[in-house]
PDB file of C-alpha atoms in Angstrom:
ATOM      1  CA  UNK A 131      45.720  95.972-165.152  1.00  0.00           C
ATOM      2  CA  UNK A 132      44.783  95.359-161.517  1.00  0.00           C
ATOM      3  CA  UNK A 133      41.694  93.358-160.544  1.00  0.00           C
ATOM      4  CA  UNK A 134      39.166  95.452-158.666  1.00  0.00           C
ATOM      5  CA  UNK A 135      35.873  94.931-156.848  1.00  0.00           C
ATOM      6  CA  UNK A 136      32.808  96.339-158.584  1.00  0.00           C
ATOM      7  CA  UNK A 137      29.692  96.993-156.474  1.00  0.00           C
ATOM      8  CA  UNK A 138      26.402  97.656-158.270  1.00  0.00           C
ATOM      9  CA  UNK A 139      23.491  98.748-156.060  1.00  0.00           C
ATOM     10  CA  UNK A 140      20.091 100.183-156.843  1.00  0.00           C
ATOM     11  CA  UNK A 141      16.349  99.793-156.941  1.00  0.00           C
ATOM     12  CA  UNK A 142      14.546  96.584-157.907  1.00  0.00           C
ATOM     13  CA  UNK A 143      14.001  95.801-161.604  1.00  0.00           C
ATOM     14  CA  UNK A 144      16.612  98.296-162.805  1.00  0.00           C
ATOM     15  CA  UNK A 145      18.404  95.564-164.692  1.00  0.00           C
ATOM     16  CA  UNK A 146      21.285  95.450-162.200  1.00  0.00           C
ATOM     17  CA  UNK A 147      21.745  91.700-162.495  1.00  0.00           C
ATOM     18  CA  UNK A 148      21.745  91.750-166.295  1.00  0.00           C
ATOM     19  CA  UNK A 149      24.261  94.590-166.517  1.00  0.00           C
ATOM     20  CA  UNK A 150      26.455  93.012-163.827  1.00  0.00           C
ATOM     21  CA  UNK A 151      26.451  89.626-165.594  1.00  0.00           C
ATOM     22  CA  UNK A 152      27.248  91.218-168.958  1.00  0.00           C
ATOM     23  CA  UNK A 153      30.021  93.371-167.499  1.00  0.00           C
ATOM     24  CA  UNK A 154      31.573  90.411-165.663  1.00  0.00           C
ATOM     25  CA  UNK A 155      31.550  88.327-168.837  1.00  0.00           C
ATOM     26  CA  UNK A 156      33.144  91.107-170.903  1.00  0.00           C
ATOM     27  CA  UNK A 157      35.987  91.765-168.470  1.00  0.00           C
ATOM     28  CA  UNK A 158      36.504  88.179-167.277  1.00  0.00           C
ATOM     29  CA  UNK A 159      35.383  88.755-163.688  1.00  0.00           C
ATOM     30  CA  UNK A 160      33.296  86.536-161.389  1.00  0.00           C
ATOM     31  CA  UNK A 161      29.641  87.596-161.048  1.00  0.00           C
ATOM     32  CA  UNK A 162      27.679  87.202-157.790  1.00  0.00           C
ATOM     33  CA  UNK A 163      23.900  87.834-157.760  1.00  0.00           C
ATOM     34  CA  UNK A 164      23.209  88.770-154.139  1.00  0.00           C
ATOM     35  CA  UNK A 165      19.550  89.455-154.841  1.00  0.00           C
ATOM     36  CA  UNK A 166      19.175  85.844-155.930  1.00  0.00           C
ATOM     37  CA  UNK A 167      20.589  84.758-152.579  1.00  0.00           C
ATOM     38  CA  UNK A 168      17.824  86.573-150.681  1.00  0.00           C
ATOM     39  CA  UNK A 169      15.241  85.296-153.150  1.00  0.00           C
ATOM     40  CA  UNK A 170      16.421  81.742-152.502  1.00  0.00           C
ATOM     41  CA  UNK A 171      16.029  82.213-148.748  1.00  0.00           C
ATOM     42  CA  UNK A 172      12.555  83.634-149.414  1.00  0.00           C
ATOM     43  CA  UNK A 173      11.634  80.622-151.530  1.00  0.00           C
ATOM     44  CA  UNK A 174      12.776  78.335-148.715  1.00  0.00           C
ATOM     45  CA  UNK A 175      10.643  80.305-146.246  1.00  0.00           C
ATOM     46  CA  UNK A 176       7.561  80.091-148.477  1.00  0.00           C
ATOM     47  CA  UNK A 177       7.996  76.372-149.022  1.00  0.00           C
ATOM     48  CA  UNK A 178       8.459  75.683-145.324  1.00  0.00           C
ATOM     49  CA  UNK A 179       5.676  77.810-143.889  1.00  0.00           C
ATOM     50  CA  UNK A 180       7.940  80.417-142.319  1.00  0.00           C
ATOM     51  CA  UNK A 181       5.499  83.292-142.881  1.00  0.00           C
ATOM     52  CA  UNK A 182       2.708  84.054-140.403  1.00  0.00           C
ATOM     53  CA  UNK A 183      -0.959  84.313-141.393  1.00  0.00           C
ATOM     54  CA  UNK A 184      -0.671  88.113-141.551  1.00  0.00           C
ATOM     55  CA  UNK A 185       2.226  87.891-144.037  1.00  0.00           C
ATOM     56  CA  UNK A 186       4.964  88.712-141.533  1.00  0.00           C
ATOM     57  CA  UNK A 187       8.062  86.556-141.112  1.00  0.00           C
ATOM     58  CA  UNK A 188       8.095  83.950-138.364  1.00  0.00           C
ATOM     59  CA  UNK A 189      11.456  85.084-137.034  1.00  0.00           C
ATOM     60  CA  UNK A 190      11.929  82.294-134.507  1.00  0.00           C
ATOM     61  CA  UNK A 191      11.272  79.502-137.013  1.00  0.00           C
ATOM     62  CA  UNK A 192      13.392  81.149-139.722  1.00  0.00           C
ATOM     63  CA  UNK A 193      16.346  81.595-137.386  1.00  0.00           C
ATOM     64  CA  UNK A 194      16.075  77.929-136.403  1.00  0.00           C
ATOM     65  CA  UNK A 195      16.127  76.930-140.106  1.00  0.00           C
ATOM     66  CA  UNK A 196      18.962  79.209-141.266  1.00  0.00           C
ATOM     67  CA  UNK A 197      21.668  76.521-140.799  1.00  0.00           C
ATOM     68  CA  UNK A 198      19.681  74.400-143.274  1.00  0.00           C
ATOM     69  CA  UNK A 199      19.749  77.033-146.035  1.00  0.00           C
ATOM     70  CA  UNK A 200      22.652  76.852-148.477  1.00  0.00           C
ATOM     71  CA  UNK A 201      22.717  79.103-151.550  1.00  0.00           C
ATOM     72  CA  UNK A 202      25.219  78.486-154.338  1.00  0.00           C
ATOM     73  CA  UNK A 203      25.819  79.323-157.987  1.00  0.00           C
ATOM     74  CA  UNK A 204      26.754  77.170-160.962  1.00  0.00           C
ATOM     75  CA  UNK A 205      27.717  78.458-164.395  1.00  0.00           C
ATOM     76  CA  UNK A 206      25.216  77.514-167.111  1.00  0.00           C
ATOM     77  CA  UNK A 207      27.054  76.781-170.374  1.00  0.00           C
ATOM     78  CA  UNK A 208      23.871  77.162-172.438  1.00  0.00           C
ATOM     79  CA  UNK A 209      22.991  80.650-171.190  1.00  0.00           C
ATOM     80  CA  UNK A 210      26.562  81.674-170.328  1.00  0.00           C
ATOM     81  CA  UNK A 211      25.249  82.926-166.988  1.00  0.00           C
ATOM     82  CA  UNK A 212      25.259  81.575-163.417  1.00  0.00           C
ATOM     83  CA  UNK A 213      22.189  79.739-162.121  1.00  0.00           C
ATOM     84  CA  UNK A 214      21.021  79.846-158.503  1.00  0.00           C
ATOM     85  CA  UNK A 215      20.804  76.673-156.426  1.00  0.00           C
ATOM     86  CA  UNK A 216      19.011  76.213-153.111  1.00  0.00           C
ATOM     87  CA  UNK A 217      20.383  73.273-151.148  1.00  0.00           C
ATOM     88  CA  UNK A 218      21.601  71.757-154.404  1.00  0.00           C
ATOM     89  CA  UNK A 219      18.316  72.299-156.293  1.00  0.00           C
ATOM     90  CA  UNK A 220      18.200  74.528-159.382  1.00  0.00           C
ATOM     91  CA  UNK A 221      15.702  77.300-158.513  1.00  0.00           C
ATOM     92  CA  UNK A 222      16.593  80.031-161.025  1.00  0.00           C
ATOM     93  CA  UNK A 223      13.033  80.157-162.410  1.00  0.00           C
ATOM     94  CA  UNK A 224      11.209  79.688-159.103  1.00  0.00           C
ATOM     95  CA  UNK A 225      12.951  82.595-157.353  1.00  0.00           C
ATOM     96  CA  UNK A 226      11.804  85.041-160.069  1.00  0.00           C
ATOM     97  CA  UNK A 227       8.070  84.522-159.386  1.00  0.00           C
ATOM     98  CA  UNK A 228       5.868  87.406-158.236  1.00  0.00           C
ATOM     99  CA  UNK A 229       5.129  85.517-154.996  1.00  0.00           C
ATOM    100  CA  UNK A 230       8.823  85.554-154.127  1.00  0.00           C
ATOM    101  CA  UNK A 231       9.075  89.203-155.212  1.00  0.00           C
ATOM    102  CA  UNK A 232       6.215  90.083-152.838  1.00  0.00           C
ATOM    103  CA  UNK A 233       8.040  88.564-149.856  1.00  0.00           C
ATOM    104  CA  UNK A 234      11.760  89.049-150.499  1.00  0.00           C
ATOM    105  CA  UNK A 235      12.077  92.540-148.978  1.00  0.00           C
ATOM    106  CA  UNK A 236      10.687  91.222-145.678  1.00  0.00           C
ATOM    107  CA  UNK A 237      13.230  88.394-145.609  1.00  0.00           C
ATOM    108  CA  UNK A 238      16.096  90.678-146.659  1.00  0.00           C
ATOM    109  CA  UNK A 239      15.299  93.018-143.751  1.00  0.00           C
ATOM    110  CA  UNK A 240      15.848  90.305-141.124  1.00  0.00           C
ATOM    111  CA  UNK A 241      19.202  91.054-139.416  1.00  0.00           C
ATOM    112  CA  UNK A 242      20.442  87.461-139.043  1.00  0.00           C
ATOM    113  CA  UNK A 243      19.563  86.690-142.677  1.00  0.00           C
ATOM    114  CA  UNK A 244      21.572  89.673-143.885  1.00  0.00           C
ATOM    115  CA  UNK A 245      24.442  88.771-141.579  1.00  0.00           C
ATOM    116  CA  UNK A 246      24.594  85.230-142.965  1.00  0.00           C
ATOM    117  CA  UNK A 247      24.379  86.353-146.593  1.00  0.00           C
ATOM    118  CA  UNK A 248      26.917  89.180-146.168  1.00  0.00           C
ATOM    119  CA  UNK A 249      29.424  86.723-144.694  1.00  0.00           C
ATOM    120  CA  UNK A 250      29.005  84.480-147.735  1.00  0.00           C
ATOM    121  CA  UNK A 251      29.326  87.436-150.111  1.00  0.00           C
ATOM    122  CA  UNK A 252      32.485  88.769-148.452  1.00  0.00           C
ATOM    123  CA  UNK A 253      34.055  85.312-148.539  1.00  0.00           C
ATOM    124  CA  UNK A 254      33.337  85.051-152.270  1.00  0.00           C
ATOM    125  CA  UNK A 255      34.751  88.477-153.076  1.00  0.00           C
ATOM    126  CA  UNK A 256      37.795  88.751-150.832  1.00  0.00           C
ATOM    127  CA  UNK A 257      40.253  88.180-153.709  1.00  0.00           C
ATOM    128  CA  UNK A 258      38.829  90.924-155.950  1.00  0.00           C
ATOM    129  CA  UNK A 259      38.067  90.481-159.622  1.00  0.00           C
ATOM    130  CA  UNK A 260      34.322  90.302-158.978  1.00  0.00           C
ATOM    131  CA  UNK A 261      31.143  92.104-159.960  1.00  0.00           C
ATOM    132  CA  UNK A 262      28.458  91.974-157.271  1.00  0.00           C
ATOM    133  CA  UNK A 263      25.010  93.536-157.354  1.00  0.00           C
ATOM    134  CA  UNK A 264      22.380  94.045-154.680  1.00  0.00           C
ATOM    135  CA  UNK A 265      21.064  96.691-152.302  1.00  0.00           C
ATOM    136  CA  UNK A 266      23.953  97.273-149.898  1.00  0.00           C
ATOM    137  CA  UNK A 267      27.089  96.067-151.672  1.00  0.00           C
ATOM    138  CA  UNK A 268      28.832  99.451-151.788  1.00  0.00           C
ATOM    139  CA  UNK A 269      27.666 100.506-148.329  1.00  0.00           C
ATOM    140  CA  UNK A 270      27.874  97.327-146.229  1.00  0.00           C
ATOM    141  CA  UNK A 271      29.374  94.330-148.031  1.00  0.00           C
ATOM    142  CA  UNK A 272      32.275  96.072-149.790  1.00  0.00           C
ATOM    143  CA  UNK A 273      32.487  99.669-148.539  1.00  0.00           C
ATOM    144  CA  UNK A 274      36.026  99.882-149.960  1.00  0.00           C
ATOM    145  CA  UNK A 275      35.110  98.672-153.469  1.00  0.00           C
ATOM    146  CA  UNK A 276      37.104 100.547-156.101  1.00  0.00           C
ATOM    147  CA  UNK A 277      34.090 101.046-158.378  1.00  0.00           C
ATOM    148  CA  UNK A 278      30.579 101.639-157.047  1.00  0.00           C
ATOM    149  CA  UNK A 279      27.530 102.129-159.261  1.00  0.00           C
ATOM    150  CA  UNK A 280      24.056 103.108-158.024  1.00  0.00           C
ATOM    151  CA  UNK A 281      21.321 102.337-160.550  1.00  0.00           C
ATOM    152  CA  UNK A 282      17.882 103.900-160.755  1.00  0.00           C
ATOM    153  CA  UNK A 283      14.954 104.282-163.178  1.00  0.00           C
ATOM    154  CA  UNK A 284      11.321 105.357-162.866  1.00  0.00           C
ATOM    155  CA  UNK A 285       8.955 102.900-161.164  1.00  0.00           C
ATOM    156  CA  UNK A 286       6.835 102.710-164.322  1.00  0.00           C
ATOM    157  CA  UNK A 287       9.807 101.812-166.511  1.00  0.00           C
ATOM    158  CA  UNK A 288      10.954  99.180-164.053  1.00  0.00           C
ATOM    159  CA  UNK A 289       7.477  97.649-163.793  1.00  0.00           C
ATOM    160  CA  UNK A 290       7.270  97.392-167.590  1.00  0.00           C
ATOM    161  CA  UNK A 291      10.667  95.688-167.731  1.00  0.00           C
ATOM    162  CA  UNK A 292       9.587  93.209-165.054  1.00  0.00           C
ATOM    163  CA  UNK A 293       6.336  92.571-166.916  1.00  0.00           C
ATOM    164  CA  UNK A 294       8.189  91.904-170.169  1.00  0.00           C
ATOM    165  CA  UNK A 295      10.621  89.580-168.382  1.00  0.00           C
ATOM    166  CA  UNK A 296       7.815  87.508-166.849  1.00  0.00           C
ATOM    167  CA  UNK A 297       5.953  87.289-170.161  1.00  0.00           C
ATOM    168  CA  UNK A 298       9.122  86.068-171.870  1.00  0.00           C
ATOM    169  CA  UNK A 299       9.441  83.360-169.215  1.00  0.00           C
ATOM    170  CA  UNK A 300       5.820  82.293-169.643  1.00  0.00           C
ATOM    171  CA  UNK A 301       4.921  83.628-166.188  1.00  0.00           C
ATOM    172  CA  UNK A 302       2.720  86.691-166.984  1.00  0.00           C
ATOM    173  CA  UNK A 303       1.321  88.830-164.176  1.00  0.00           C
ATOM    174  CA  UNK A 304      -0.885  91.981-164.385  1.00  0.00           C
ATOM    175  CA  UNK A 305       1.154  95.146-164.948  1.00  0.00           C
ATOM    176  CA  UNK A 306      -0.735  96.982-162.186  1.00  0.00           C
ATOM    177  CA  UNK A 307       0.239  94.331-159.625  1.00  0.00           C
ATOM    178  CA  UNK A 308       3.858  94.473-160.730  1.00  0.00           C
ATOM    179  CA  UNK A 309       3.935  98.281-160.450  1.00  0.00           C
ATOM    180  CA  UNK A 310       2.446  98.069-156.958  1.00  0.00           C
ATOM    181  CA  UNK A 311       5.071  95.492-156.018  1.00  0.00           C
ATOM    182  CA  UNK A 312       7.893  97.706-157.340  1.00  0.00           C
ATOM    183  CA  UNK A 313       6.648 100.700-155.353  1.00  0.00           C
ATOM    184  CA  UNK A 314       6.180  98.669-152.172  1.00  0.00           C
ATOM    185  CA  UNK A 315       9.665  97.151-152.487  1.00  0.00           C
ATOM    186  CA  UNK A 316      11.172 100.612-152.973  1.00  0.00           C
ATOM    187  CA  UNK A 317       9.626 101.734-149.696  1.00  0.00           C
ATOM    188  CA  UNK A 318      10.643  98.624-147.776  1.00  0.00           C
ATOM    189  CA  UNK A 319      14.186  98.609-149.183  1.00  0.00           C
ATOM    190  CA  UNK A 320      14.814 102.258-148.312  1.00  0.00           C
ATOM    191  CA  UNK A 321      13.166 102.191-144.880  1.00  0.00           C
ATOM    192  CA  UNK A 322      14.431  98.946-143.340  1.00  0.00           C
ATOM    193  CA  UNK A 323      16.525  99.270-140.172  1.00  0.00           C
ATOM    194  CA  UNK A 324      19.389  97.035-141.318  1.00  0.00           C
ATOM    195  CA  UNK A 325      21.441  98.189-144.332  1.00  0.00           C
ATOM    196  CA  UNK A 326      18.729 100.269-146.032  1.00  0.00           C
ATOM    197  CA  UNK A 327      19.077 100.951-149.741  1.00  0.00           C
ATOM    198  CA  UNK A 328      20.969 104.193-150.298  1.00  0.00           C
ATOM    199  CA  UNK A 329      23.566 105.568-152.652  1.00  0.00           C
ATOM    200  CA  UNK A 330      27.066 105.407-151.199  1.00  0.00           C
ATOM    201  CA  UNK A 331      28.792 108.783-151.038  1.00  0.00           C
ATOM    202  CA  UNK A 332      31.406 107.676-153.581  1.00  0.00           C
ATOM    203  CA  UNK A 333      29.034 105.771-155.908  1.00  0.00           C
ATOM    204  CA  UNK A 334      28.420 106.895-159.490  1.00  0.00           C
ATOM    205  CA  UNK A 335      24.725 107.404-160.327  1.00  0.00           C
ATOM    206  CA  UNK A 336      23.333 105.617-163.383  1.00  0.00           C
ATOM    207  CA  UNK A 337      19.740 106.463-164.392  1.00  0.00           C
ATOM    208  CA  UNK A 338      19.003 104.038-167.216  1.00  0.00           C
ATOM    209  CA  UNK A 339      15.329 104.951-167.737  1.00  0.00           C
ATOM    210  CA  UNK A 340      15.938 105.990-171.337  1.00  0.00           C
ATOM    211  CA  UNK A 341      19.256 104.301-172.094  1.00  0.00           C
ATOM    212  CA  UNK A 342      19.703 101.464-174.562  1.00  0.00           C
ATOM    213  CA  UNK A 343      21.574  98.345-173.471  1.00  0.00           C
ATOM    214  CA  UNK A 344      24.457  99.346-175.740  1.00  0.00           C
ATOM    215  CA  UNK A 345      24.671 102.843-174.237  1.00  0.00           C
ATOM    216  CA  UNK A 346      24.580 101.406-170.740  1.00  0.00           C
ATOM    217  CA  UNK A 347      27.292  98.843-171.472  1.00  0.00           C
ATOM    218  CA  UNK A 348      29.566 101.479-172.960  1.00  0.00           C
ATOM    219  CA  UNK A 349      29.042 103.734-169.931  1.00  0.00           C
ATOM    220  CA  UNK A 350      29.954 100.865-167.601  1.00  0.00           C
ATOM    221  CA  UNK A 351      33.055  99.923-169.602  1.00  0.00           C
ATOM    222  CA  UNK A 352      34.228 103.523-169.567  1.00  0.00           C
ATOM    223  CA  UNK A 353      33.946 103.689-165.772  1.00  0.00           C
ATOM    224  CA  UNK A 354      35.617 100.286-165.381  1.00  0.00           C
ATOM    225  CA  UNK A 355      38.599 101.253-167.536  1.00  0.00           C
ATOM    226  CA  UNK A 356      39.058 104.495-165.611  1.00  0.00           C
ATOM    227  CA  UNK A 357      39.221 102.667-162.266  1.00  0.00           C
ATOM    228  CA  UNK A 358      41.187  99.572-163.285  1.00  0.00           C
ATOM    229  CA  UNK A 359      43.855 101.536-165.143  1.00  0.00           C
ATOM    230  CA  UNK A 360      44.282 104.169-162.441  1.00  0.00           C
TER     231      UNK A 360
END
């Protein structure tokens, strides 16, 4: 069975990272959370005052600091999932905050940020045998990926999932604010000039609004088998 590249794109809070991690673990592939990479850059920008008073990104200062931003992943034996590190510091919890969520689409839209992150992603995945999720994996990072999945769900369902996730982590936020954030991120992600979120022509659509985790996993395994055994 040949090793392939699996690209999972879609809207925020669709559970892309969870499904990608689970799929990678089941099939023995390497998982790369590209969204976490942009969140880590966003966290760095927030910590270092790289946003202007009006909430916009200070492009000049961020570009100057980019060489000082290193994002990496280390496998966590306890959770059996990779954790995100920013310049050697574990930031898996910090990058999931609503403050980071409110700023990440702005950072991800900056051309030189995307260029730097895409280079890292392509270097990681050049040997195949990986599962990578994000916004532009099947369209920009790996346009020749053998299996492309585009994930969607209603904004209300995604906001509820995000709310439940934050409550479970002891970081509750009002549902209304989360829903607003989801809707704003959808607009920003689909309207940015560089690598906007869109379904690749050869991507398979997965609407998981009403699917159980088990149904979703079985659907993914079925598509994986079809591509890897072809």
